[in-house]
Coordinates of C-alpha atoms in Angstrom, one line a residue:
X222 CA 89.4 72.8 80.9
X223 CA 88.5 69.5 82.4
X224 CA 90.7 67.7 85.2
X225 CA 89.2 65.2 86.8
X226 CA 92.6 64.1 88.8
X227 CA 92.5 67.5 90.4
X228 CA 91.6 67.4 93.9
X229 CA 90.8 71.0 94.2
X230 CA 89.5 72.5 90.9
X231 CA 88.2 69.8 88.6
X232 CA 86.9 71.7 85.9
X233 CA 88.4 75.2 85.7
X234 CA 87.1 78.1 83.2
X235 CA 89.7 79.7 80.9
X236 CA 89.0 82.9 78.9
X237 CA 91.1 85.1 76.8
X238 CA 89.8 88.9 77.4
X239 CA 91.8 89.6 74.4
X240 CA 90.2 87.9 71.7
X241 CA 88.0 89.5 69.6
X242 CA 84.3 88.2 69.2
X243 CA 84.1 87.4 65.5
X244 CA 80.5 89.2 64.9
X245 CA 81.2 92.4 66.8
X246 CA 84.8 92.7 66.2
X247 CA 85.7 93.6 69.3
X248 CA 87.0 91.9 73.0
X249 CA 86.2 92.5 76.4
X250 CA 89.3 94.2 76.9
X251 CA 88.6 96.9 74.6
X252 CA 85.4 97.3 76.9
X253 CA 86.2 97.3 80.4
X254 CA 87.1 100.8 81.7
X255 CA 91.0 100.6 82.0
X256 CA 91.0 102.4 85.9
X257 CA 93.9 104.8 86.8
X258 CA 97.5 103.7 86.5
X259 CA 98.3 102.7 90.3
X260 CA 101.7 101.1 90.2
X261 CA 104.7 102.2 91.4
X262 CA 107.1 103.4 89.1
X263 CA 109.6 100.6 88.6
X264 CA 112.6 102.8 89.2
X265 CA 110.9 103.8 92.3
X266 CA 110.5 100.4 93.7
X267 CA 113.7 98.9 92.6
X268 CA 115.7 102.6 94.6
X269 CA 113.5 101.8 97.5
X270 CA 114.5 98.0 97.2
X271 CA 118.3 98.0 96.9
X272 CA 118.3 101.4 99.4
X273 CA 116.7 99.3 102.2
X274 CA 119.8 97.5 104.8
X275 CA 117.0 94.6 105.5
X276 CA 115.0 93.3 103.3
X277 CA 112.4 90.6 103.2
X278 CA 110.9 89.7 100.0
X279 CA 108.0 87.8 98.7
X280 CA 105.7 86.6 96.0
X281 CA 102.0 86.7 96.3
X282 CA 100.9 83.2 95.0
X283 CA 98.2 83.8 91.9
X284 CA 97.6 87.4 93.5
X285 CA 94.6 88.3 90.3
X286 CA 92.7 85.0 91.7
X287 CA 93.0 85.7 95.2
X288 CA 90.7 88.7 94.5
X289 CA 86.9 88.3 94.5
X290 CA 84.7 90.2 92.3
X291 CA 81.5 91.4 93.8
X292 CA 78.3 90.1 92.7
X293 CA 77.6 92.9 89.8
X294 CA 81.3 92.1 88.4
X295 CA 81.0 88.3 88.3
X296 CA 78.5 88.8 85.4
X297 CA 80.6 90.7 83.1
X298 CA 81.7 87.2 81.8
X299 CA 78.8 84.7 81.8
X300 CA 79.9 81.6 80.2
X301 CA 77.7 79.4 78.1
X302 CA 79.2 75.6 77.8
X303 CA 77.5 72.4 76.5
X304 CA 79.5 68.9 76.2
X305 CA 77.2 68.2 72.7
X306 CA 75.0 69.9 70.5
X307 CA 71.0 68.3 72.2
X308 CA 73.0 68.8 75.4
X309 CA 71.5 71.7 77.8
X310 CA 73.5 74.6 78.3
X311 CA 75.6 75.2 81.6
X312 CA 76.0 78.9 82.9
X313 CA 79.3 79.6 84.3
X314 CA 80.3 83.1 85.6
X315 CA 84.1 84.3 87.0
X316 CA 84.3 85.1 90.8
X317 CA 88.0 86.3 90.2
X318 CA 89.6 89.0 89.2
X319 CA 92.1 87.4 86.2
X320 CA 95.4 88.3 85.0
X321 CA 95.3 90.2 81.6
X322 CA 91.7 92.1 82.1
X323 CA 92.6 95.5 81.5
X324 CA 91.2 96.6 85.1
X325 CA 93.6 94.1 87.4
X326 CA 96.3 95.9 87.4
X327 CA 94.4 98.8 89.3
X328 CA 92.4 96.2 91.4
X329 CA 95.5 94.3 92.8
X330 CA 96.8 97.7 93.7
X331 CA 93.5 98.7 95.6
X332 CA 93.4 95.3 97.1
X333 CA 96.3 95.6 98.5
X334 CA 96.1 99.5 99.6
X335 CA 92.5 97.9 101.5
X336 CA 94.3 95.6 103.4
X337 CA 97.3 97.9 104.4
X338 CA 94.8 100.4 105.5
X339 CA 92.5 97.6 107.4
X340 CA 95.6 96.4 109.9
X341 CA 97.0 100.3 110.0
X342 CA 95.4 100.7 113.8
X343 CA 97.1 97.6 114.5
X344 CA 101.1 99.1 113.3
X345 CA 101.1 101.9 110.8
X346 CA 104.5 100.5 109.7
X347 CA 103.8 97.2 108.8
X348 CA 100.7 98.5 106.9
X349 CA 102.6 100.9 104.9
X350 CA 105.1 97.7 103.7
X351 CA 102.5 95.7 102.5
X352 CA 102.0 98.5 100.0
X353 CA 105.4 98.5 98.7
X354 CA 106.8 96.1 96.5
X355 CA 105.9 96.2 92.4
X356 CA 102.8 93.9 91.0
X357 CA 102.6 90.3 93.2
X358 CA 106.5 91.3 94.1
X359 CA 106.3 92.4 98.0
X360 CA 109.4 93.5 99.3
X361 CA 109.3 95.6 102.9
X362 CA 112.7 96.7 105.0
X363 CA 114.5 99.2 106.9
X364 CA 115.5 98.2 110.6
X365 CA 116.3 94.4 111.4
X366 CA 113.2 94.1 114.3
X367 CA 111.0 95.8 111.4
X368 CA 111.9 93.0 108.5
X369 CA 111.6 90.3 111.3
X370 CA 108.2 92.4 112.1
X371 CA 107.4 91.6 108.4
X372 CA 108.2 88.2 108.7
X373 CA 106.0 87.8 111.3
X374 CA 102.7 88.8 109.8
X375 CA 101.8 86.5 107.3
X376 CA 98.3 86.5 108.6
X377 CA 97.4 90.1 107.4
X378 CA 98.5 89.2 104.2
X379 CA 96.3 86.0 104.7
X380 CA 93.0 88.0 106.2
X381 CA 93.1 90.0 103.1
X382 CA 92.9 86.6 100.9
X383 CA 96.3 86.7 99.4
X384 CA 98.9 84.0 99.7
X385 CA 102.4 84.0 99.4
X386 CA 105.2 81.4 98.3
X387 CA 107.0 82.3 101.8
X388 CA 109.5 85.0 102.9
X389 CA 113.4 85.2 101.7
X390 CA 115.0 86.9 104.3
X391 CA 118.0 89.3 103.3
X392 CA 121.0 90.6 105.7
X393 CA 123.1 93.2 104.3
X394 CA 126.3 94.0 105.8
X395 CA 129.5 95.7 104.7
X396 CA 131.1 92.4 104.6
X397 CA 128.6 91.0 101.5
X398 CA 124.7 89.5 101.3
X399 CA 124.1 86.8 103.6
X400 CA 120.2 85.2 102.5
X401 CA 118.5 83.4 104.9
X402 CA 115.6 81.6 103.5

């Protein structure tokens, strides 16, 4: 896809890992090894969620693309393009990890599990929260100075490549939800 107007991506590859090649019969998806099943149970998250007294929440902004693939990975799709037929071929090759590959599910997960781990000697809490959440949904709690904590350390979340659309800040108390944003 060609934008020229962009200011940061002017041409940007799209691929379906889905479609099926029509010689072989088969897609990519039906060829890259699935990886274990490493998300929280829904239930689990959503208990752990509505359990918490203070919550933050967040949403990591185009979380599959924030991950880089290593050097062996970014061949697995090598794109051929030309504009016209006597026009010489241009190799492009994916240095993301992209939503709806069969293995991105499990990546995200370990992505974010790494960077937990790597800011763990730094507070074992605040490590442990940036594990919790569902998908690109973060959500930590507990404690009012651990949610402001959390609100505080946009920068791991940053170190490990990921970006996020900002904090919403939750208060319960007996009296009803108060959101600060």
């Amino acid at each position: 896809m060609i934008k020229a107007t962009s200011q940061s991506t002017k041409v940007r590859v799209v691929s379906n890992s889905s479609l099926k090649n029509r010689k072989a019969g088969v897609s990519p998806n039906e060829l890259f090894a699935k990886g274990p099943n490493s998300l929280r149970p829904v239930v689990e998250a959503q208990v752990g969620f509505r359990s918490m007294e203070h919550i933050a929440a967040y949403d990591l902004t185009r979380a599959y693309n924030s991950v880089h693939t290593t050097d062996r990975q970014n061949h697995v799709r090598r794109l051929l393009w030309r504009r016209a037929k006597g026009d010489p071929w241009s190799i492009y090759i994916i240095t993301r990890m992209h939503f709806g590959d069969v293995p991105s599910a499990a990546g995200l997960e370990e992505s974010k599990r790494l960077i937990g781990e790597a800011g763990a000697h730094i507070c074992p809490i605040t490590s442990r929260q940036i594990q919790l959440g569902y998908v690109d949904d973060g959500c930590c709690g507990g404690e009012r100075e651990l949610v402001d904590r959390m609100v505080g350390t946009e920068t791991a979340l940053d170190s490990g490549g990921f970006h996020y659309d900002g904090f919403i800040q939750k208060i319960f108390d007996i009296g009803g939800f108060n959101i600060k944003y």
